[in-house]
PDB file of C-alpha atoms in Angstrom:
ATOM      1  CA  MET A   1      66.107 173.423  71.227  1.00 55.00           C
ATOM      2  CA  ILE A   2      62.465 173.015  70.192  1.00 59.00           C
ATOM      3  CA  ASN A   3      61.637 171.845  73.731  1.00 53.00           C
ATOM      4  CA  ARG A   4      63.173 175.049  75.152  1.00 53.00           C
ATOM      5  CA  ILE A   5      61.174 177.219  72.762  1.00 47.00           C
ATOM      6  CA  LEU A   6      57.964 175.359  73.587  1.00 42.00           C
ATOM      7  CA  SER A   7      58.698 175.624  77.307  1.00 50.00           C
ATOM      8  CA  ALA A   8      59.311 179.365  76.965  1.00 46.00           C
ATOM      9  CA  LEU A   9      56.043 179.808  75.053  1.00 45.00           C
ATOM     10  CA  VAL A  10      54.075 177.822  77.649  1.00 45.00           C
ATOM     11  CA  LEU A  11      55.667 179.841  80.473  1.00 46.00           C
ATOM     12  CA  SER A  12      54.906 183.130  78.709  1.00 51.00           C
ATOM     13  CA  ALA A  13      51.287 182.125  78.195  1.00 50.00           C
ATOM     14  CA  ALA A  14      50.953 181.005  81.822  1.00 50.00           C
ATOM     15  CA  LEU A  15      52.319 184.351  83.061  1.00 50.00           C
ATOM     16  CA  ALA A  16      50.106 186.355  80.716  1.00 51.00           C
ATOM     17  CA  LEU A  17      46.853 184.810  81.982  1.00 49.00           C
ATOM     18  CA  PRO A  18      47.059 186.221  85.539  1.00 52.00           C
ATOM     19  CA  LEU A  19      48.077 189.619  84.163  1.00 49.00           C
ATOM     20  CA  ALA A  20      45.080 189.683  81.835  1.00 49.00           C
ATOM     21  CA  ALA A  21      42.820 188.675  84.716  1.00 48.00           C
ATOM     22  CA  CYS A  22      44.245 191.496  86.860  1.00 49.00           C
ATOM     23  CA  LYS A  23      43.567 194.021  84.116  1.00 49.00           C
ATOM     24  CA  GLU A  24      39.983 192.762  83.738  1.00 47.00           C
ATOM     25  CA  GLU A  25      39.489 192.863  87.498  1.00 51.00           C
ATOM     26  CA  ALA A  26      40.818 196.427  87.703  1.00 53.00           C
ATOM     27  CA  ALA A  27      38.496 197.526  84.901  1.00 61.00           C
ATOM     28  CA  VAL A  28      35.343 196.416  86.752  1.00 87.00           C
ATOM     29  CA  LYS A  29      33.579 199.499  88.060  1.00 92.00           C
ATOM     30  CA  PRO A  30      31.668 199.108  91.321  1.00 96.00           C
ATOM     31  CA  ALA A  31      27.935 199.704  91.116  1.00 97.00           C
ATOM     32  CA  ALA A  32      26.275 202.664  92.790  1.00 97.00           C
ATOM     33  CA  VAL A  33      25.077 202.014  96.330  1.00 97.00           C
ATOM     34  CA  THR A  34      21.619 202.875  97.661  1.00 97.00           C
ATOM     35  CA  MET A  35      21.791 205.869  99.991  1.00 96.00           C
ATOM     36  CA  THR A  36      20.565 204.891 103.453  1.00 94.00           C
ATOM     37  CA  ASP A  37      19.432 206.987 106.411  1.00 93.00           C
ATOM     38  CA  GLU A  38      22.811 206.256 108.016  1.00 94.00           C
ATOM     39  CA  ALA A  39      24.904 207.737 105.179  1.00 95.00           C
ATOM     40  CA  LEU A  40      27.090 210.556 106.529  1.00 93.00           C
ATOM     41  CA  GLY A  41      28.672 213.347 104.513  1.00 92.00           C
ATOM     42  CA  TYR A  42      32.449 213.007 104.288  1.00 93.00           C
ATOM     43  CA  TYR A  43      33.178 216.629 105.202  1.00 90.00           C
ATOM     44  CA  CYS A  44      30.235 217.631 107.391  1.00 88.00           C
ATOM     45  CA  GLN A  45      29.594 214.266 109.111  1.00 91.00           C
ATOM     46  CA  MET A  46      25.866 215.025 108.936  1.00 91.00           C
ATOM     47  CA  TYR A  47      23.162 212.639 107.712  1.00 91.00           C
ATOM     48  CA  LEU A  48      22.649 213.090 103.967  1.00 90.00           C
ATOM     49  CA  ALA A  49      18.932 212.284 104.203  1.00 90.00           C
ATOM     50  CA  ASP A  50      18.458 215.390 106.393  1.00 90.00           C
ATOM     51  CA  HIS A  51      19.426 217.739 103.548  1.00 89.00           C
ATOM     52  CA  GLY A  52      17.901 218.309 100.133  1.00 93.00           C
ATOM     53  CA  GLY A  53      19.675 218.585  96.828  1.00 95.00           C
ATOM     54  CA  PRO A  54      21.897 216.235  94.852  1.00 97.00           C
ATOM     55  CA  LYS A  55      24.345 213.911  96.569  1.00 97.00           C
ATOM     56  CA  ALA A  56      27.489 212.094  95.477  1.00 97.00           C
ATOM     57  CA  GLN A  57      29.264 208.862  96.263  1.00 98.00           C
ATOM     58  CA  ILE A  58      32.904 208.156  95.522  1.00 97.00           C
ATOM     59  CA  HIS A  59      34.239 204.615  95.433  1.00 97.00           C
ATOM     60  CA  GLU A  60      37.919 204.021  96.103  1.00 95.00           C
ATOM     61  CA  LYS A  61      40.006 200.963  95.352  1.00 94.00           C
ATOM     62  CA  GLY A  62      40.102 198.508  98.224  1.00 92.00           C
ATOM     63  CA  GLN A  63      37.271 200.169 100.159  1.00 92.00           C
ATOM     64  CA  GLU A  64      34.066 198.252 100.780  1.00 92.00           C
ATOM     65  CA  HIS A  65      31.860 201.340 101.200  1.00 95.00           C
ATOM     66  CA  PRO A  66      31.751 204.592  99.234  1.00 97.00           C
ATOM     67  CA  LEU A  67      32.494 208.024 100.619  1.00 96.00           C
ATOM     68  CA  TRP A  68      29.273 210.065 100.745  1.00 97.00           C
ATOM     69  CA  PHE A  69      28.961 213.775 100.001  1.00 95.00           C
ATOM     70  CA  SER A  70      26.040 216.003 100.959  1.00 94.00           C
ATOM     71  CA  GLN A  71      26.729 218.202  97.931  1.00 94.00           C
ATOM     72  CA  VAL A  72      28.082 217.303  94.508  1.00 96.00           C
ATOM     73  CA  SER A  73      30.391 220.336  94.695  1.00 94.00           C
ATOM     74  CA  ASP A  74      32.007 218.792  97.803  1.00 93.00           C
ATOM     75  CA  ALA A  75      32.687 215.578  95.895  1.00 95.00           C
ATOM     76  CA  VAL A  76      34.308 217.530  93.042  1.00 95.00           C
ATOM     77  CA  THR A  77      36.445 219.380  95.597  1.00 92.00           C
ATOM     78  CA  TYR A  78      37.508 216.018  97.051  1.00 93.00           C
ATOM     79  CA  LEU A  79      38.378 214.636  93.611  1.00 94.00           C
ATOM     80  CA  ARG A  80      40.566 217.627  92.796  1.00 91.00           C
ATOM     81  CA  GLY A  81      42.048 218.154  96.246  1.00 85.00           C
ATOM     82  CA  GLY A  82      45.099 216.707  97.891  1.00 74.00           C
ATOM     83  CA  GLU A  83      43.270 214.746 100.571  1.00 77.00           C
ATOM     84  CA  LYS A  84      42.099 211.862  98.391  1.00 79.00           C
ATOM     85  CA  ARG A  85      42.706 208.656 100.320  1.00 82.00           C
ATOM     86  CA  GLY A  86      43.068 206.253  97.413  1.00 83.00           C
ATOM     87  CA  ASP A  87      42.519 205.476  93.771  1.00 93.00           C
ATOM     88  CA  VAL A  88      39.003 206.444  92.695  1.00 95.00           C
ATOM     89  CA  THR A  89      37.205 203.629  90.888  1.00 96.00           C
ATOM     90  CA  ALA A  90      33.777 205.258  90.408  1.00 97.00           C
ATOM     91  CA  VAL A  91      31.903 208.499  91.052  1.00 98.00           C
ATOM     92  CA  TYR A  92      28.108 208.637  91.048  1.00 98.00           C
ATOM     93  CA  VAL A  93      25.850 211.656  91.471  1.00 98.00           C
ATOM     94  CA  SER A  94      22.105 212.070  91.959  1.00 98.00           C
ATOM     95  CA  ASP A  95      20.299 212.365  88.638  1.00 98.00           C
ATOM     96  CA  MET A  96      18.077 215.336  89.460  1.00 98.00           C
ATOM     97  CA  GLU A  97      16.074 214.669  86.288  1.00 98.00           C
ATOM     98  CA  LYS A  98      14.697 211.609  88.095  1.00 98.00           C
ATOM     99  CA  ALA A  99      14.501 213.167  91.573  1.00 97.00           C
ATOM    100  CA  PRO A 100      11.018 213.428  93.091  1.00 95.00           C
ATOM    101  CA  SER A 101      11.913 216.938  94.337  1.00 95.00           C
ATOM    102  CA  TRP A 102      14.796 219.040  95.593  1.00 94.00           C
ATOM    103  CA  ALA A 103      13.973 217.998  99.168  1.00 94.00           C
ATOM    104  CA  GLU A 104      13.972 214.319  98.140  1.00 94.00           C
ATOM    105  CA  PRO A 105      16.766 213.826  95.594  1.00 95.00           C
ATOM    106  CA  GLY A 106      16.268 210.054  95.569  1.00 96.00           C
ATOM    107  CA  ARG A 107      18.189 207.132  97.004  1.00 96.00           C
ATOM    108  CA  ASP A 108      18.747 205.050  93.863  1.00 97.00           C
ATOM    109  CA  ASN A 109      18.714 207.462  90.922  1.00 97.00           C
ATOM    110  CA  TRP A 110      22.487 207.544  90.510  1.00 98.00           C
ATOM    111  CA  ILE A 111      24.299 208.422  87.304  1.00 98.00           C
ATOM    112  CA  ASP A 112      27.984 208.125  86.492  1.00 98.00           C
ATOM    113  CA  ALA A 113      29.427 211.606  87.064  1.00 98.00           C
ATOM    114  CA  ASP A 114      31.270 211.477  83.727  1.00 97.00           C
ATOM    115  CA  ALA A 115      27.959 210.908  81.903  1.00 98.00           C
ATOM    116  CA  ALA A 116      26.046 213.651  83.735  1.00 98.00           C
ATOM    117  CA  VAL A 117      25.393 217.197  82.573  1.00 98.00           C
ATOM    118  CA  PHE A 118      25.875 219.780  85.352  1.00 98.00           C
ATOM    119  CA  VAL A 119      24.297 223.182  85.916  1.00 98.00           C
ATOM    120  CA  ILE A 120      26.469 225.648  87.807  1.00 97.00           C
ATOM    121  CA  GLY A 121      25.813 229.242  88.808  1.00 96.00           C
ATOM    122  CA  SER A 122      22.043 228.858  89.130  1.00 96.00           C
ATOM    123  CA  ARG A 123      19.816 230.513  91.711  1.00 95.00           C
ATOM    124  CA  GLN A 124      19.373 227.120  93.406  1.00 94.00           C
ATOM    125  CA  ALA A 125      21.606 226.677  96.464  1.00 88.00           C
ATOM    126  CA  GLY A 126      22.987 223.304  97.472  1.00 85.00           C
ATOM    127  CA  ALA A 127      22.292 221.269 100.596  1.00 76.00           C
ATOM    128  CA  MET A 128      24.376 223.478 102.856  1.00 74.00           C
ATOM    129  CA  GLY A 129      23.259 226.769 101.302  1.00 79.00           C
ATOM    130  CA  MET A 130      26.338 226.935  99.084  1.00 84.00           C
ATOM    131  CA  PRO A 131      26.627 227.026  95.277  1.00 89.00           C
ATOM    132  CA  GLU A 132      25.990 223.612  93.791  1.00 95.00           C
ATOM    133  CA  ALA A 133      26.870 221.680  90.636  1.00 97.00           C
ATOM    134  CA  ILE A 134      23.469 220.174  89.853  1.00 98.00           C
ATOM    135  CA  PRO A 135      23.639 216.939  87.819  1.00 98.00           C
ATOM    136  CA  PHE A 136      21.129 215.829  85.198  1.00 98.00           C
ATOM    137  CA  GLY A 137      20.950 212.719  83.055  1.00 98.00           C
ATOM    138  CA  SER A 138      20.068 214.606  79.884  1.00 98.00           C
ATOM    139  CA  GLN A 139      20.865 217.844  78.132  1.00 98.00           C
ATOM    140  CA  LYS A 140      17.137 218.620  77.821  1.00 98.00           C
ATOM    141  CA  ALA A 141      16.566 218.386  81.584  1.00 98.00           C
ATOM    142  CA  ALA A 142      19.569 220.668  82.186  1.00 98.00           C
ATOM    143  CA  ASP A 143      18.286 223.140  79.550  1.00 98.00           C
ATOM    144  CA  ASP A 144      14.826 223.175  81.186  1.00 98.00           C
ATOM    145  CA  PHE A 145      16.365 223.791  84.608  1.00 98.00           C
ATOM    146  CA  VAL A 146      18.531 226.665  83.303  1.00 98.00           C
ATOM    147  CA  ALA A 147      15.424 228.251  81.723  1.00 98.00           C
ATOM    148  CA  ARG A 148      13.815 228.347  85.203  1.00 97.00           C
ATOM    149  CA  GLN A 149      16.775 228.855  87.539  1.00 97.00           C
ATOM    150  CA  GLY A 150      19.557 230.332  85.395  1.00 97.00           C
ATOM    151  CA  GLY A 151      23.107 229.047  85.286  1.00 97.00           C
ATOM    152  CA  ALA A 152      25.483 227.467  82.826  1.00 98.00           C
ATOM    153  CA  ILE A 153      25.713 223.867  81.597  1.00 98.00           C
ATOM    154  CA  VAL A 154      29.054 222.062  81.860  1.00 98.00           C
ATOM    155  CA  LYS A 155      30.523 218.571  82.043  1.00 98.00           C
ATOM    156  CA  LEU A 156      32.289 217.336  85.196  1.00 97.00           C
ATOM    157  CA  ALA A 157      35.786 218.176  83.938  1.00 96.00           C
ATOM    158  CA  ASP A 158      34.665 221.720  83.051  1.00 96.00           C
ATOM    159  CA  ILE A 159      33.443 222.746  86.509  1.00 96.00           C
ATOM    160  CA  PRO A 160      35.869 225.552  87.345  1.00 94.00           C
ATOM    161  CA  ASP A 161      37.957 225.233  90.498  1.00 90.00           C
ATOM    162  CA  SER A 162      36.889 228.782  91.378  1.00 87.00           C
ATOM    163  CA  TYR A 163      33.306 227.478  91.739  1.00 87.00           C
ATOM    164  CA  LEU A 164      34.291 225.011  94.451  1.00 84.00           C
ATOM    165  CA  GLY A 165      34.913 225.485  98.146  1.00 65.00           C
ATOM    166  CA  PRO A 166      33.648 227.859 100.801  1.00 53.00           C
ATOM    167  CA  ALA A 167      36.113 230.643  99.981  1.00 38.00           C
ATOM    168  CA  ASN A 168      34.347 231.260  96.668  1.00 37.00           C
ATOM    169  CA  ALA A 169      30.805 230.528  97.787  1.00 40.00           C
ATOM    170  CA  GLU A 170      27.979 232.936  98.348  1.00 40.00           C
ATOM    171  CA  PRO A 171      25.043 231.448 100.234  1.00 38.00           C
ATOM    172  CA  SER A 172      21.716 231.645  98.447  1.00 37.00           C
ATOM    173  CA  SER A 173      18.290 232.099  99.974  1.00 35.00           C
ATOM    174  CA  HIS A 174      16.667 229.870  97.342  1.00 36.00           C
ATOM    175  CA  SER A 175      15.916 226.391  98.632  1.00 39.00           C
ATOM    176  CA  ASP A 176      12.819 225.218  96.808  1.00 43.00           C
ATOM    177  CA  MET A 177      13.827 224.078  93.353  1.00 44.00           C
ATOM    178  CA  GLN A 178      11.057 223.661  90.830  1.00 48.00           C
ATOM    179  CA  MET A 179      11.539 220.218  89.336  1.00 50.00           C
TER     180      MET A 179
END
């Protein structure tokens, strides 16, 4: 009887170890990837480096490379839309607080989208001339931007669906953000 109980305990422990390892493995978030000259926007299939403004990268489970987005608003549309290809494991956006300029948003200044503060509704148009959700690494940087360019400050989850997509967009003539 005691041997059966011990055997059952050993078997339970042996089965629990791989499950715990799987949970740990699933919890590991992939790191942000450096944007290269070859990075293409998911929707537009244009080179990201050819367009100013903040960019986004979405990592999906089982995929070696991230999906790239020429505008953060496009990435948010993808996250909320029905065309997602897989389970999202990480979303990174350009930290415009650390960007050299609007024209050069940076290749390695990524911030987790959930940690970013976004400005929407500003006078600054996105990469494709459409309204943009502009990410910043700090509340102060977002406040300073709003003082210059207008807009409202929100978190990722609070970007309204009505702000996303071409049907609700009005192109802006502003393309030279003051950093």
